[in-house]
Short mmCIF file of C-alpha atoms in Angstrom, two decimals:
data_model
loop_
_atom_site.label_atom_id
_atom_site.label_comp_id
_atom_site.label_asym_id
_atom_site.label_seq_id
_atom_site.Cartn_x
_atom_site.Cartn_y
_atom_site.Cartn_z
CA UNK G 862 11.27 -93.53 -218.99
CA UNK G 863 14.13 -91.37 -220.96
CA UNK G 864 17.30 -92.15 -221.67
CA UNK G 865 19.64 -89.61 -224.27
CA UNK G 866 23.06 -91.10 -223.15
CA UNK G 867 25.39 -92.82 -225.84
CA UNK G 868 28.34 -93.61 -224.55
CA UNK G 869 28.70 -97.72 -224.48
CA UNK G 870 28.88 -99.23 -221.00
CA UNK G 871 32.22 -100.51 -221.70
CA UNK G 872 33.58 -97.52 -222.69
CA UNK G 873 32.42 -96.17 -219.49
CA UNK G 874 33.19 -98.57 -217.47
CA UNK G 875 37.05 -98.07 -218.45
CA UNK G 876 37.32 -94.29 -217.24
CA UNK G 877 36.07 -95.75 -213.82
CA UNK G 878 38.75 -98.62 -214.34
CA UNK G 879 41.59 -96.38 -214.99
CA UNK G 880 41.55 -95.71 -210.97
CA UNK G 881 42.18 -98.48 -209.94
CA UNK G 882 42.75 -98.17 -206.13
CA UNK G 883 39.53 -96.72 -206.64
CA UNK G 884 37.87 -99.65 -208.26
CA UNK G 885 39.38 -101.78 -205.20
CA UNK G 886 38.33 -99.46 -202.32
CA UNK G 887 34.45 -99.10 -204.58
CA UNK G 888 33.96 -102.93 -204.89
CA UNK G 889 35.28 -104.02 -201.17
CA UNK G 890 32.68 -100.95 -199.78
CA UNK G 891 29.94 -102.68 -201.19
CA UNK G 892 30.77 -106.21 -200.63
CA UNK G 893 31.13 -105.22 -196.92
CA UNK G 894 27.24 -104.21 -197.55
CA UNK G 895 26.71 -107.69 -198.98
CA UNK G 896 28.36 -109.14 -196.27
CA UNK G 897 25.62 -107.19 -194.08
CA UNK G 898 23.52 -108.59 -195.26
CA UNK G 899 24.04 -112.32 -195.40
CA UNK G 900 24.40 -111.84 -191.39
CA UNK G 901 21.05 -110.45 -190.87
CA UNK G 902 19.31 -112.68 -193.39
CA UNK G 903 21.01 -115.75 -191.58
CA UNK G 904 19.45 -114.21 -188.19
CA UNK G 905 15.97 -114.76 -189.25
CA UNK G 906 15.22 -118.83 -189.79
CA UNK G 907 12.09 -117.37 -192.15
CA UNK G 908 13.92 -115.25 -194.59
CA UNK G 909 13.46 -117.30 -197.24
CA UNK G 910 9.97 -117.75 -196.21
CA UNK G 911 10.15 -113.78 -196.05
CA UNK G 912 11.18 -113.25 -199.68
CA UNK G 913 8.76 -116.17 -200.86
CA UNK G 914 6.00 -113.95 -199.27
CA UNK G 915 7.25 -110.49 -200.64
CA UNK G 916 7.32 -112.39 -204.08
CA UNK G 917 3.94 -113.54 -203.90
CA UNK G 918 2.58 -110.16 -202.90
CA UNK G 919 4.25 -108.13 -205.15
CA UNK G 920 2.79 -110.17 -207.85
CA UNK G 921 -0.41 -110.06 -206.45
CA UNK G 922 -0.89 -106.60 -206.74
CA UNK G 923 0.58 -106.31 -210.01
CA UNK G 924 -1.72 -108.42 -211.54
CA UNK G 925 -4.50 -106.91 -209.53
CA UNK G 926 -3.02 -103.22 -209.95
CA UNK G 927 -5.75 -101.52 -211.62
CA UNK G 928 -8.22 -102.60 -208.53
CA UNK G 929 -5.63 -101.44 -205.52
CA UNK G 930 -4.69 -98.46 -207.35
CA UNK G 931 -8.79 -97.34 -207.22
CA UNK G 932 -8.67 -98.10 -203.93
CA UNK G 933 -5.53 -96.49 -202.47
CA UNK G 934 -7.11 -93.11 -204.66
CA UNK G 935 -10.41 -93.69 -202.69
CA UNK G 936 -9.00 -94.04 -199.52
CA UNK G 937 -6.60 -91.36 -199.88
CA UNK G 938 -9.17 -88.88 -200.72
CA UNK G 939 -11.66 -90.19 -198.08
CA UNK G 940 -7.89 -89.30 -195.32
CA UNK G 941 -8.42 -85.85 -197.08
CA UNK G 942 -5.12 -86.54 -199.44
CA UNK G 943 -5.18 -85.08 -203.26
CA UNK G 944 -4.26 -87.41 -205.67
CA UNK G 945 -2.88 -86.76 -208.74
CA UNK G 946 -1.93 -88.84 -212.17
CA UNK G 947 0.44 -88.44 -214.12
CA UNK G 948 1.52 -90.69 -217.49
CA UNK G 949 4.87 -89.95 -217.52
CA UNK G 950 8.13 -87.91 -216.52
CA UNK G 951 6.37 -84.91 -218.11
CA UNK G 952 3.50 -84.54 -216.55
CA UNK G 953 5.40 -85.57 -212.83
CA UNK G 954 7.13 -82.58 -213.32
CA UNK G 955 4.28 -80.26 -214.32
CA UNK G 956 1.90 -81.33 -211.67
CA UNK G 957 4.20 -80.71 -209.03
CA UNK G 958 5.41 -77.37 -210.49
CA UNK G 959 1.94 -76.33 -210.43
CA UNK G 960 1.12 -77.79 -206.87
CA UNK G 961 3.92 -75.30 -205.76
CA UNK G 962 3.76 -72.75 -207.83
CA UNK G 963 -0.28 -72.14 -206.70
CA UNK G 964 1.62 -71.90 -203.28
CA UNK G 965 4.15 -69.38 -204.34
CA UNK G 966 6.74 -71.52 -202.96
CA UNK G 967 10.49 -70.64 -203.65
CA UNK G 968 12.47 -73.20 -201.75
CA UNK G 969 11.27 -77.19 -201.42
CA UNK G 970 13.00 -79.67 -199.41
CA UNK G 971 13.54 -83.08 -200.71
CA UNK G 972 14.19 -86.24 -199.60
CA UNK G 973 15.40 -89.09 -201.49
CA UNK G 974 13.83 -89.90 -204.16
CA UNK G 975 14.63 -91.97 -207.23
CA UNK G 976 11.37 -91.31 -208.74
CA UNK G 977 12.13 -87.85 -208.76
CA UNK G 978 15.56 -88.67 -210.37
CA UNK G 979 14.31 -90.62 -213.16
CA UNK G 980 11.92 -87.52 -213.83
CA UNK G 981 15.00 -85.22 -213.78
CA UNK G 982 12.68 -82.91 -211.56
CA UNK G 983 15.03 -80.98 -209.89
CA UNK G 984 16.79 -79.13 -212.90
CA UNK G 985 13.29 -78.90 -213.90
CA UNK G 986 12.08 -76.69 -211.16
CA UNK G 987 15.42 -75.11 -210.53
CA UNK G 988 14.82 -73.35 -214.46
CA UNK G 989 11.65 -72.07 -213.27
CA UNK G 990 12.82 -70.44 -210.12
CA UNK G 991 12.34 -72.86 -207.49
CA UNK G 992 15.27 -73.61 -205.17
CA UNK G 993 15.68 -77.70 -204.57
CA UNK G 994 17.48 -79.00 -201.03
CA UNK G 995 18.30 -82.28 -201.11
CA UNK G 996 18.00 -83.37 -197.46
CA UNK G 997 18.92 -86.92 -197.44
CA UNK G 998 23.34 -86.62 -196.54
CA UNK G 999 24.57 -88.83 -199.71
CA UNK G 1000 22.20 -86.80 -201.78
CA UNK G 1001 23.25 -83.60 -200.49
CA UNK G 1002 26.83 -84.49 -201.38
CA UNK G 1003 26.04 -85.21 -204.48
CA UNK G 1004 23.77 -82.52 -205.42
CA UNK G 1005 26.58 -80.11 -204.62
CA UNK G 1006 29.27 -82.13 -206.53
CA UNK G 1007 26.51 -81.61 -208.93
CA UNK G 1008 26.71 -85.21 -209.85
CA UNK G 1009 23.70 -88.23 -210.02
CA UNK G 1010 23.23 -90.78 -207.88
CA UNK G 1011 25.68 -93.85 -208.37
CA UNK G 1012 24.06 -96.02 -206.17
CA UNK G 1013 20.35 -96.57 -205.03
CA UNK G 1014 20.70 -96.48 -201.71
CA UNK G 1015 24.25 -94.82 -200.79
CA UNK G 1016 24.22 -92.38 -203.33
CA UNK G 1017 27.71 -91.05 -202.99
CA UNK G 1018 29.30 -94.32 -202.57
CA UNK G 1019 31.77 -93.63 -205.38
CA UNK G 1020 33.10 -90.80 -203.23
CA UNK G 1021 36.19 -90.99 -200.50
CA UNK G 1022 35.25 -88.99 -197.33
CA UNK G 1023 38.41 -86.80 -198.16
CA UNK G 1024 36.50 -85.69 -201.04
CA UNK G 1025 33.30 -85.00 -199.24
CA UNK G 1026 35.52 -82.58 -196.97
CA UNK G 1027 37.06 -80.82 -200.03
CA UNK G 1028 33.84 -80.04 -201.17
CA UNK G 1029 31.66 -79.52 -197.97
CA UNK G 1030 34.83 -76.88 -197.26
CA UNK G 1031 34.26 -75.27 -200.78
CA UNK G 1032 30.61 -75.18 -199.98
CA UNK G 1033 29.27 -75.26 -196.29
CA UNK G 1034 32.53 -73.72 -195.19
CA UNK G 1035 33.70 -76.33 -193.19
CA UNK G 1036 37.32 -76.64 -192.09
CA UNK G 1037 40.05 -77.07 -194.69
CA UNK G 1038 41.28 -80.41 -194.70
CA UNK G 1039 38.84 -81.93 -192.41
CA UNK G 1040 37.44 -85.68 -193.64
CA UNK G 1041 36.49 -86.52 -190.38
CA UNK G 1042 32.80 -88.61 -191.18
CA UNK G 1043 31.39 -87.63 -187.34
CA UNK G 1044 32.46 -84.11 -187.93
CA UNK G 1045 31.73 -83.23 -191.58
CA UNK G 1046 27.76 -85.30 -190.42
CA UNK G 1047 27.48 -82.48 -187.87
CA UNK G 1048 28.27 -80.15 -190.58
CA UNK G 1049 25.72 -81.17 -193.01
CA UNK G 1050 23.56 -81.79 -190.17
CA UNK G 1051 23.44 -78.17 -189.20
CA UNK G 1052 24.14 -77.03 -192.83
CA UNK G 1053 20.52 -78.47 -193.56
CA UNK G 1054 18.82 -77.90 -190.42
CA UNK G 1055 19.26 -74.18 -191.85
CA UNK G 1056 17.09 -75.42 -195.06
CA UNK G 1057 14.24 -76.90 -193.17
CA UNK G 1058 13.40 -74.39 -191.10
CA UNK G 1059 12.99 -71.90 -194.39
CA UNK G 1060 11.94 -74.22 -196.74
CA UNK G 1061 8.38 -73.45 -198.08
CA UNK G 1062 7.36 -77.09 -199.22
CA UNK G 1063 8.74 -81.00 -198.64
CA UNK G 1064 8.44 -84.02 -201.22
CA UNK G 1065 9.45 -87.21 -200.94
CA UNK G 1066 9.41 -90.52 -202.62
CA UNK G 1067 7.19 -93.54 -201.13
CA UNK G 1068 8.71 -96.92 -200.37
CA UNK G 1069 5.36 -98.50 -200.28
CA UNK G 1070 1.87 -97.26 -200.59
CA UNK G 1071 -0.82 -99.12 -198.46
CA UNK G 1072 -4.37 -99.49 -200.77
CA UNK G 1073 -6.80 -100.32 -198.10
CA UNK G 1074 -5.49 -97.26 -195.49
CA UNK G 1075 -4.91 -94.34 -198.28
CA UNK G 1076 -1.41 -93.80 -196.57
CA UNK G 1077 2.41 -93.64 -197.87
CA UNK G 1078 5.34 -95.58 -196.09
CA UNK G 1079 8.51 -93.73 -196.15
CA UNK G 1080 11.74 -95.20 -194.45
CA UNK G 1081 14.86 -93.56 -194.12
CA UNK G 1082 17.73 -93.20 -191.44
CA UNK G 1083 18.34 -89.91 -190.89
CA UNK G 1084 14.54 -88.84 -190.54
CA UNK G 1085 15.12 -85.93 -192.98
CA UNK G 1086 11.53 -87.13 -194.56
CA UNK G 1087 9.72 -87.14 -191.40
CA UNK G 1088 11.63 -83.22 -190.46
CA UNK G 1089 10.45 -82.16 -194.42
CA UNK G 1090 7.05 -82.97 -193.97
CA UNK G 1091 6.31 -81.90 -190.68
CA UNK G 1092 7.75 -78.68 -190.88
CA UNK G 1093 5.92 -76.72 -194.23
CA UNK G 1094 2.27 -76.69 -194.36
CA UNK G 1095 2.14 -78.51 -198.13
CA UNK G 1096 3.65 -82.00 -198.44
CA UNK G 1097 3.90 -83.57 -201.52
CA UNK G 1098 4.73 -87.72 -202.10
CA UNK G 1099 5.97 -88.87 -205.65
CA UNK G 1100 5.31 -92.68 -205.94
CA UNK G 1101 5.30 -95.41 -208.92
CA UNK G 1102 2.17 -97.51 -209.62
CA UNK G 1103 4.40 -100.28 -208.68
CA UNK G 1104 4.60 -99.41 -204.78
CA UNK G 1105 1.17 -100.17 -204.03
CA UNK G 1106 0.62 -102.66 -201.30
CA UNK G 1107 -2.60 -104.13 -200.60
CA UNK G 1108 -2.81 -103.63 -196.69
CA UNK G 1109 -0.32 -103.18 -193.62
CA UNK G 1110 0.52 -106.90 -193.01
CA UNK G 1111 1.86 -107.17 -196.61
CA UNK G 1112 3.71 -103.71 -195.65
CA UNK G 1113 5.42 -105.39 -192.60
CA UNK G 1114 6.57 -107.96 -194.56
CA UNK G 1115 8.40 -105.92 -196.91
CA UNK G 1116 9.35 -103.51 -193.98
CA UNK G 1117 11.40 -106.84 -192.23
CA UNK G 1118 13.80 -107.35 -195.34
CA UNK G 1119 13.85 -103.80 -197.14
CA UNK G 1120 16.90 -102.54 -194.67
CA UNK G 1121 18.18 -105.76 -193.96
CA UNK G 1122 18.43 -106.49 -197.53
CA UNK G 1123 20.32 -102.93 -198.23
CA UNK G 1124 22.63 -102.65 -195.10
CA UNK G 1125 22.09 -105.01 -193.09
CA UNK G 1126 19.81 -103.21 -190.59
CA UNK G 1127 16.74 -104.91 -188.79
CA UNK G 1128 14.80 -101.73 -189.90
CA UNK G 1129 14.87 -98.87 -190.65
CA UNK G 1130 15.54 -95.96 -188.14
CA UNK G 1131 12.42 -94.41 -189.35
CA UNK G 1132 9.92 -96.12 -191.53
CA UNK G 1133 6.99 -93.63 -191.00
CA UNK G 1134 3.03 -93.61 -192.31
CA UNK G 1135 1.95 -90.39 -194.04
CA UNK G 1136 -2.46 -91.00 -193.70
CA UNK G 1137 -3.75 -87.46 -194.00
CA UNK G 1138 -1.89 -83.73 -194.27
CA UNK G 1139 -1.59 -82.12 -191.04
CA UNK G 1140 -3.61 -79.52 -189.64
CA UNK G 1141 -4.07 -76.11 -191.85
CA UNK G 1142 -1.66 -77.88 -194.23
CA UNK G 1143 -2.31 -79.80 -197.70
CA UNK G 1144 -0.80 -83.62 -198.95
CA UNK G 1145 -0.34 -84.39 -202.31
CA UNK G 1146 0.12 -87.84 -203.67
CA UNK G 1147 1.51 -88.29 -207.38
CA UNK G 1148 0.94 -91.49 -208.85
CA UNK G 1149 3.39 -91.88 -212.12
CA UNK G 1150 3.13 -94.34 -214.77
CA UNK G 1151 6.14 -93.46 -216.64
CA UNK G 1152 6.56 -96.58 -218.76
CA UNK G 1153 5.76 -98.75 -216.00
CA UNK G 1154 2.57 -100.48 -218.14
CA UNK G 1155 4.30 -101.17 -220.96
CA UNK G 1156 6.58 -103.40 -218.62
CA UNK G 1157 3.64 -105.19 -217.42
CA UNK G 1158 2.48 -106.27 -221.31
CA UNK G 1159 5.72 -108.65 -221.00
CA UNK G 1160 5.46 -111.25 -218.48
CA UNK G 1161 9.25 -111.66 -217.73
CA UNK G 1162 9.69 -107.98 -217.50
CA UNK G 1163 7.08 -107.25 -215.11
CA UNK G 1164 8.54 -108.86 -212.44
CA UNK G 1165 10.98 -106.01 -212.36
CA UNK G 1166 8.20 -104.12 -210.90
CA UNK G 1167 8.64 -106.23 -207.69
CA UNK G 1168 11.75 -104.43 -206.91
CA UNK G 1169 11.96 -102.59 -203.46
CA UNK G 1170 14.50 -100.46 -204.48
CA UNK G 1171 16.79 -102.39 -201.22
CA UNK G 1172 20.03 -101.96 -203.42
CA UNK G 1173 21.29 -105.72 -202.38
CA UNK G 1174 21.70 -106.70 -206.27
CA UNK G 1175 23.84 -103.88 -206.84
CA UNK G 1176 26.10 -104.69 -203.57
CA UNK G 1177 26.71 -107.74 -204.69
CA UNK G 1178 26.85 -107.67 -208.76
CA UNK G 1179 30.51 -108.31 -209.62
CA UNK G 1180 30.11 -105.59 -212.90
CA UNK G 1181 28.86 -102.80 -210.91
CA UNK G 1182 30.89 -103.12 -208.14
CA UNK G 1183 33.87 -102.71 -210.43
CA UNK G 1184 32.44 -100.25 -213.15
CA UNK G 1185 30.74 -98.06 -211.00
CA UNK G 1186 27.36 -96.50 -211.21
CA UNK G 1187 28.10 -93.89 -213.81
CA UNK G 1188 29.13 -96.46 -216.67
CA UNK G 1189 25.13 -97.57 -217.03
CA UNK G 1190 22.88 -95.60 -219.52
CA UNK G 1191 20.18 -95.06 -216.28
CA UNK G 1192 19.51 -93.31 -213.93
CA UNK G 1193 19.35 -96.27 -212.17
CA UNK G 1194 22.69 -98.53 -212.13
CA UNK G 1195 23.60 -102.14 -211.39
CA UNK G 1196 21.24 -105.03 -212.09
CA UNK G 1197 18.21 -103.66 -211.63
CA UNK G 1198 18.90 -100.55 -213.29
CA UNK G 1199 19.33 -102.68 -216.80
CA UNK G 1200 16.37 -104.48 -216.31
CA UNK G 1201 14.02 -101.60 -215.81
CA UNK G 1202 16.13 -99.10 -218.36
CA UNK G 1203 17.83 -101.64 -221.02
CA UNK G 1204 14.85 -100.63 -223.48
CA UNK G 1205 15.96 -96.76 -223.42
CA UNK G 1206 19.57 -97.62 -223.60
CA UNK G 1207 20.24 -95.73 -227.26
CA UNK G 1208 23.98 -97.29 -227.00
CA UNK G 1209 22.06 -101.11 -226.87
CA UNK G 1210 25.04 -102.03 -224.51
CA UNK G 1211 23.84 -102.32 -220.82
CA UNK G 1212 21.92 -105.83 -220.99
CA UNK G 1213 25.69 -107.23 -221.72
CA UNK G 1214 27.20 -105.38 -218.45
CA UNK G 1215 25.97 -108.57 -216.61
CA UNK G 1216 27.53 -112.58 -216.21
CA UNK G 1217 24.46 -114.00 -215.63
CA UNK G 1218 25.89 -115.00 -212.49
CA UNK G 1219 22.68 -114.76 -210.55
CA UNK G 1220 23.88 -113.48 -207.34
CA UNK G 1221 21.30 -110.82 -208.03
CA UNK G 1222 18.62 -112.52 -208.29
CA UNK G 1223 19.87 -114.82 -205.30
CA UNK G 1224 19.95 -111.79 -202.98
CA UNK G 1225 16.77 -110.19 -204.21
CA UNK G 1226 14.11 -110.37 -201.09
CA UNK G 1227 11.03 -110.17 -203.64
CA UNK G 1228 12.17 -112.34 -205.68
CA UNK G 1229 13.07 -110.79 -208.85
CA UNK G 1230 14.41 -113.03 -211.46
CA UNK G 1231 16.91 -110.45 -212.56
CA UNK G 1232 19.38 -112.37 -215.00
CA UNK G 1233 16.08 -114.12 -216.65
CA UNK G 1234 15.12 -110.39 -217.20
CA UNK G 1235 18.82 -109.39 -218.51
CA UNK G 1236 18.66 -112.12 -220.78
CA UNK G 1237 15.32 -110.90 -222.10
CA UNK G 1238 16.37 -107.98 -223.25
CA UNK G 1239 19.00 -109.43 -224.77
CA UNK G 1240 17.27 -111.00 -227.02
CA UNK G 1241 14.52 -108.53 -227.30
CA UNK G 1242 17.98 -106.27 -228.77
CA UNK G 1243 18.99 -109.19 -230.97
CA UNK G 1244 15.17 -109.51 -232.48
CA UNK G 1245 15.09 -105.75 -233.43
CA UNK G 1246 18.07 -105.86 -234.75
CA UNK G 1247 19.85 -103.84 -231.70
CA UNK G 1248 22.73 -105.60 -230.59
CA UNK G 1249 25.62 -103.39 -229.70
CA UNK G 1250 27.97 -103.26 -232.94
CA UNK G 1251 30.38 -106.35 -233.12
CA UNK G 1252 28.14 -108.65 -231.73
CA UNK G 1253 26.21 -108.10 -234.63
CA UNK G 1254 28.77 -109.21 -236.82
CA UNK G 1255 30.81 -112.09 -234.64
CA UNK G 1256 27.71 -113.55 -232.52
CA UNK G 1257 26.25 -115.21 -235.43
CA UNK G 1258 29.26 -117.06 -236.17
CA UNK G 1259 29.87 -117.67 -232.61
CA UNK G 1260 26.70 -119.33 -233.25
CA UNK G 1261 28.10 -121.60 -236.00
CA UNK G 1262 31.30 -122.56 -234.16
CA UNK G 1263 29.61 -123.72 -230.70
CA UNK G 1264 26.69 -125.56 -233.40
CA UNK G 1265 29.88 -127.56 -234.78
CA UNK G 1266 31.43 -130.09 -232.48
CA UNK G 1267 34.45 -130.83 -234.11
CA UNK G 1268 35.27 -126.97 -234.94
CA UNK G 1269 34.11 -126.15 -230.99
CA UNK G 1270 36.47 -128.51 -230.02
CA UNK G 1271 39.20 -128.03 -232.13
CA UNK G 1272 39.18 -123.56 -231.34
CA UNK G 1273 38.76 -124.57 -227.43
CA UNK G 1274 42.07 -127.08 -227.96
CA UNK G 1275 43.96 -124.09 -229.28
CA UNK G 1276 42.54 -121.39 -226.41
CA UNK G 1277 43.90 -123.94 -223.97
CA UNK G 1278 47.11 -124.04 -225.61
CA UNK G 1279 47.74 -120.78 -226.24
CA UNK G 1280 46.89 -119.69 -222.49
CA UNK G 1281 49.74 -122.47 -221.37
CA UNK G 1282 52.64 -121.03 -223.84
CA UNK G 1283 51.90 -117.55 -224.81
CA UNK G 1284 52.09 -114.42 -222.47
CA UNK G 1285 48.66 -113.06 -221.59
CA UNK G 1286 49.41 -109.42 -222.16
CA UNK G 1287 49.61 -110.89 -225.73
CA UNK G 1288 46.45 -112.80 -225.17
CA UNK G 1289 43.96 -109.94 -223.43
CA UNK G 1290 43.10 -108.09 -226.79
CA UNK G 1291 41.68 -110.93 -227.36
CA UNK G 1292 39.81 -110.69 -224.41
CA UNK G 1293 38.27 -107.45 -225.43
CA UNK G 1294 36.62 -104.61 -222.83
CA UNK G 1295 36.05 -107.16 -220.01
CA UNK G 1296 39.77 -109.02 -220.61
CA UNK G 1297 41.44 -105.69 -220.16
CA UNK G 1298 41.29 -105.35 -216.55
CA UNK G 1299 41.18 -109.08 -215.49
CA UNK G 1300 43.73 -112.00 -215.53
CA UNK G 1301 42.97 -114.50 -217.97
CA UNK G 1302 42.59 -118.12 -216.21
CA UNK G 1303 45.10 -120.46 -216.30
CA UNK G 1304 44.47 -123.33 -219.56
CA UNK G 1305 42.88 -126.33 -218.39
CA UNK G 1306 44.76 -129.72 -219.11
CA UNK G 1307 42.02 -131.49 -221.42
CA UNK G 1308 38.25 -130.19 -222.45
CA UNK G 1309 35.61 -131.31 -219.75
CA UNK G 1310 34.33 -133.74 -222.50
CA UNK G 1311 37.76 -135.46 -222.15
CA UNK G 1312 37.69 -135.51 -218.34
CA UNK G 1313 34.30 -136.67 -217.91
CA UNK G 1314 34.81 -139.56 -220.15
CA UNK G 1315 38.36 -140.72 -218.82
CA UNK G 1316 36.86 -140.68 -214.87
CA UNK G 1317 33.48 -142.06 -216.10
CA UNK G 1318 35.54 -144.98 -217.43
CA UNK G 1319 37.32 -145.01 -214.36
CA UNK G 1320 34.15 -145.77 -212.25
#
């Protein structure tokens, strides 16, 4: 996995901030989707037997990858499928290049795909003369903002519909000033019906891959993947190691909290099997690596290879939702994004764009221990020497201070009296990146130490 940005998250994070009607409307859009889905996990009495399940299997197949990904090749060839490796972002790209370039294709239709965005595929096929459609409607947008993803799952979430109708007029030629959603759907709708019907090959990404039927699960709403494929005679699926599945019972498990977990859907509208190419027509499966093992060598890491790619710990992290997708270092943002990219980050800033909360890790339906896996590579940064500069220098003596009882005790009686009796605004330097767009809490009356003692005594 690549990373080249340098830009810090915090300094990121602050153009986003400077909006801040934006940063209001951004965070209450995907709290609405957390909200989701808390009613549709409270519908099922078994969710949390659900997510205990998904955990368990998930792990299961990790730690029995090398097996189910022999067998899904197997199988997959014996459906009449060709499989393909590939190591890394590299060779993603080049196999699939060649896959269409053998079939002098000129135009492929995609649908979403963040495999295919962490390979940066597109621009990589686009400078060797192959057009890329993004079918899937958030994508679209943002492929002709020419922008990445900011979100996993709603892709253009950072954008108001009144932009999407400045820019759908600039490019589809749809009415000035329109920002009707039903009417600027139809648009794209018809805008991309065009693209399928002259498109020369499809790809898409693979939710899960089933090792004991050689087929691909691919879920989406719209049923742009299920229009892609069916349409050009060569199909092409681009899939982590980490989507195998062992068998279709473990697949319906995942299948009855992957949409309720991202909005709050029993299902998906269309969660479709891909077993064998059609008729006259060829299916190709990649199979990328791409850093993946070298995840799996750390036991706390791995289990970021559970991930389902649902989006729920970005709906309800409390940094994302009010820093926005393009402040993190990856291509993928929010919680997950930092534990699966923090070790490419070149700025060594994302694993501190997280409280530790755990409302991640609380929402995840597989399980994932996110904040354990944040704090991980924190301290994987601090033990080669990566923190981001200033912690460097003040976190040791932090370190000192909170060692020292009477000198903890004595800074904490002056924070408590300076938030009581000085203004704030002279205060939130203080507070650094995260102070500068948050009120400071009011100064408690005595330490906890205090209070604990005088209504211990009390009892």
């Amino acid at each position: 996995m690549t990373q080249t940005q340098t830009k810090t998250h915090a300094y990121k994070a602050d153009i986003f901030c400077q909006d801040e009607s934006r940063v209001d409307w951004h965070s209450k859009a995907l709290w609405t989707l957390r909200e989701k889905r808390d009613r549709a996990a409270k519908q099922l009495p078994e969710w949390e037997q659900l997510r205990t399940l998904g955990s368990q299997i998930k792990l299961h197949t990790l730690s029995n990858l090398g097996q189910y990904l022999e067998t899904f090749e197997a199988n997959c060839l014996a459906n009449g499928i060709q499989v393909h490796w590939a190591k890394d972002a590299t060779e993603h790209n080049q196999i699939a290049y060649d896959i269409l370039s053998r079939h002098k294709v000129k135009k492929l239709v995609k649908s979403k795909s963040m495999l295919t965005e962490e390979c940066h595929m597109n621009p990589y096929l686009e400078q060797r003369g192959i057009e890329v459609i993004d079918t899937d409607l958030g994508e679209r947008i943002i492929q002709l903002a020419k922008q990445p993803p900011s979100h996993i799952v709603v892709p253009a979430i950072h954008m108001k519909k009144e932009e999407v109708g400045e820019l759908f007029h600039e490019k589809i030629n749809t009415q000035a000033g329109a920002s009707d959603p039903t009417y600027l759907t139809r648009a794209a709708r018809a805008h991309l019906r065009e693209q399928f019907l002259s498109a020369d090959a499809a790809m898409t990404g693979v939710n899960m891959a089933v090792a004991d039927q050689g087929a691909v699960i691919v879920c989406t709403n719209e049923g742009n993947a299920d229009m892609g494929a069916n349409l050009p005679g060569v199909q092409i699926h681009s899939m982590g190691i980490d989507k195998l599945v062992p068998d279709m019972d473990s697949a319906a498990v995942i299948l009855r909290t992957l949409a309720r977990n991202a909005t709050g859907q029993p299902i998906t509208t269309y969660s479709s099997v891909y077993k064998a190419p059609k008729s006259g027509g060829e299916m190709h499966v990649i199979i990328v690596d791409n850093g993946r093992s070298d995840m799996l060598q750390d036991n706390i890491l791995a289990e970021s290879l559970k991930c389902i790619r649902c989006g729920g710990c970005l709906n309800t992290c409390p940094v994302y939702r009010r820093s926005g997708g393009f402040s993190y270092n990856y291509t993928i943002p929010g919680p997950i994004g930092i534990a699966v990219g923090a070790s490419d980050d070149d700025s060594n800033s994302i694993p501190w764009a997280c409280t530790l909360c755990g409302s991640c890790s609380y929402v995840c339906p597989t399980k994932v221990p996110l904040d354990k896996i944040i704090a991980r590579h924190r301290r994987l940064k601090a033990e080669q020497g990566q923190l981001p500069y200033g912690k460097r220098h003040y976190m040791p003596l932090v370190g000192k201070l909170m060692a020292n009882e009477t000198a903890l005790n004595c800074s904490m009686s002056i924070a408590r009296t300076s938030l009581k009796i000085l203004p704030h605004s002279l205060l939130k330097p203080f507070a650094g990146a995260w102070g500068k767009y948050r009120e400071l809490p009011a100064g408690a009356d005595s330490s906890f130490e205090a209070w604990f003692k005088r209504n211990r005594e009390q009892k």
